[in-house]
């Protein structure tokens, strides 16, 4: 059974940092093109970072995606946070291994429950 569990969200002031974690079970993340997405109220879910080294323009130079295969865990290091980064953050995995990444949320079959990030000015 595939399961993704995010953690590490919270409330920080602008300029602060957070590291999100996504613990995976039921599959091996090293074989999948994993990604981080976010969704703010009233907005569509958008790709933030994909393990294929894609970053949204709004987070380039501030966010870093990585994975620890020994822990089967995906990370998102977020630095220099801005109020516009406030959103629910989700990790995602596609439905099969080896099929690559895509920026569209529809590409991904497996999602975590999300972790809230709130950045105050």
Short mmCIF file of C-alpha atoms in Angstrom, two decimals:
data_model
loop_
_atom_site.label_atom_id
_atom_site.label_comp_id
_atom_site.label_asym_id
_atom_site.label_seq_id
_atom_site.Cartn_x
_atom_site.Cartn_y
_atom_site.Cartn_z
CA UNK A 1 0.00 0.00 0.00
CA UNK A 2 1.47 3.30 -1.12
CA UNK A 3 1.58 5.97 1.54
CA UNK A 4 3.12 9.44 1.64
CA UNK A 5 3.30 11.35 4.91
CA UNK A 6 4.47 14.97 4.96
CA UNK A 7 5.80 16.80 7.98
CA UNK A 8 7.80 19.90 8.83
CA UNK A 9 5.34 22.65 8.03
CA UNK A 10 4.63 25.51 10.38
CA UNK A 11 4.45 29.24 10.83
CA UNK A 12 7.51 31.38 10.23
CA UNK A 13 8.32 35.00 9.59
CA UNK A 14 9.41 36.23 6.20
CA UNK A 15 13.05 35.41 5.60
CA UNK A 16 12.88 32.26 7.67
CA UNK A 17 13.46 28.64 6.68
CA UNK A 18 11.63 25.34 6.91
CA UNK A 19 12.44 21.82 5.79
CA UNK A 20 9.58 19.64 4.69
CA UNK A 21 9.84 15.87 4.76
CA UNK A 22 7.81 13.24 2.95
CA UNK A 23 8.16 9.71 4.26
CA UNK A 24 7.17 7.14 1.67
CA UNK A 25 6.12 3.55 2.18
CA UNK A 26 4.87 0.81 -0.12
CA UNK A 27 7.28 1.71 -2.90
CA UNK A 28 10.87 2.84 -3.44
CA UNK A 29 11.15 6.55 -4.19
CA UNK A 30 14.46 6.18 -6.02
CA UNK A 31 12.56 4.58 -8.89
CA UNK A 32 9.94 7.32 -9.11
CA UNK A 33 10.02 10.93 -10.25
CA UNK A 34 8.83 12.57 -7.04
CA UNK A 35 7.66 16.12 -6.64
CA UNK A 36 6.46 18.82 -4.29
CA UNK A 37 3.33 20.81 -5.02
CA UNK A 38 1.52 23.56 -3.18
CA UNK A 39 -1.97 24.95 -3.14
CA UNK A 40 -3.05 28.26 -1.70
CA UNK A 41 -6.72 29.04 -0.97
CA UNK A 42 -8.60 29.79 -4.16
CA UNK A 43 -5.69 28.79 -6.37
CA UNK A 44 -4.81 25.72 -8.39
CA UNK A 45 -2.30 23.19 -7.16
CA UNK A 46 1.08 24.04 -8.68
CA UNK A 47 4.38 22.24 -9.00
CA UNK A 48 7.05 23.74 -6.78
CA UNK A 49 9.95 21.35 -7.32
CA UNK A 50 10.44 18.04 -9.06
CA UNK A 51 13.29 15.62 -8.48
CA UNK A 52 14.14 15.99 -12.18
CA UNK A 53 15.57 19.39 -11.07
CA UNK A 54 12.58 21.46 -12.14
CA UNK A 55 11.82 24.45 -9.94
CA UNK A 56 9.02 26.95 -10.30
CA UNK A 57 10.39 30.38 -11.18
CA UNK A 58 8.98 31.79 -7.95
CA UNK A 59 11.16 29.49 -5.80
CA UNK A 60 14.36 29.18 -7.82
CA UNK A 61 17.41 29.89 -5.72
CA UNK A 62 15.41 29.58 -2.48
CA UNK A 63 14.05 26.01 -2.44
CA UNK A 64 15.96 22.76 -2.85
CA UNK A 65 14.46 19.33 -3.41
CA UNK A 66 16.38 16.25 -2.35
CA UNK A 67 15.85 12.67 -1.33
CA UNK A 68 17.46 10.18 1.02
CA UNK A 69 17.03 6.77 -0.53
CA UNK A 70 18.20 4.99 2.61
CA UNK A 71 15.27 6.56 4.47
CA UNK A 72 12.90 6.47 1.50
CA UNK A 73 12.19 10.12 2.23
CA UNK A 74 11.81 13.22 0.06
CA UNK A 75 12.74 16.68 1.34
CA UNK A 76 12.10 20.28 0.44
CA UNK A 77 14.45 22.82 1.99
CA UNK A 78 12.82 26.24 1.87
CA UNK A 79 14.91 29.32 2.58
CA UNK A 80 14.19 33.05 2.41
CA UNK A 81 10.51 32.36 2.75
CA UNK A 82 8.03 34.97 1.58
CA UNK A 83 4.39 35.54 2.51
CA UNK A 84 3.42 34.40 -0.99
CA UNK A 85 4.86 30.97 -0.17
CA UNK A 86 1.97 30.44 2.24
CA UNK A 87 0.09 27.32 1.13
CA UNK A 88 -0.57 23.69 1.83
CA UNK A 89 2.38 21.68 0.58
CA UNK A 90 2.04 18.16 -0.80
CA UNK A 91 4.47 15.54 -1.99
CA UNK A 92 3.43 13.39 -4.91
CA UNK A 93 4.44 10.28 -6.79
CA UNK A 94 3.37 9.17 -10.26
CA UNK A 95 1.48 5.95 -10.78
CA UNK A 96 4.43 4.00 -12.13
CA UNK A 97 8.19 4.00 -11.89
CA UNK A 98 10.39 5.25 -14.69
CA UNK A 99 7.81 7.45 -16.39
CA UNK A 100 9.44 10.72 -15.50
CA UNK A 101 8.05 13.92 -14.02
CA UNK A 102 5.51 16.44 -15.17
CA UNK A 103 4.43 19.84 -13.90
CA UNK A 104 0.77 18.91 -14.05
CA UNK A 105 -0.76 17.63 -10.84
CA UNK A 106 -2.83 15.24 -12.95
CA UNK A 107 0.35 13.28 -13.73
CA UNK A 108 0.58 12.11 -10.13
CA UNK A 109 -1.48 9.32 -8.65
CA UNK A 110 -0.26 9.31 -5.06
CA UNK A 111 -0.46 12.25 -2.68
CA UNK A 112 0.25 12.90 0.94
CA UNK A 113 -2.20 14.63 3.26
CA UNK A 114 -0.30 17.90 3.05
CA UNK A 115 1.51 20.11 5.52
CA UNK A 116 0.63 23.77 6.04
CA UNK A 117 3.25 26.47 5.60
CA UNK A 118 2.36 29.97 6.75
CA UNK A 119 4.75 32.87 6.26
CA UNK A 120 3.99 36.16 7.96
CA UNK A 121 5.41 39.54 6.97
#
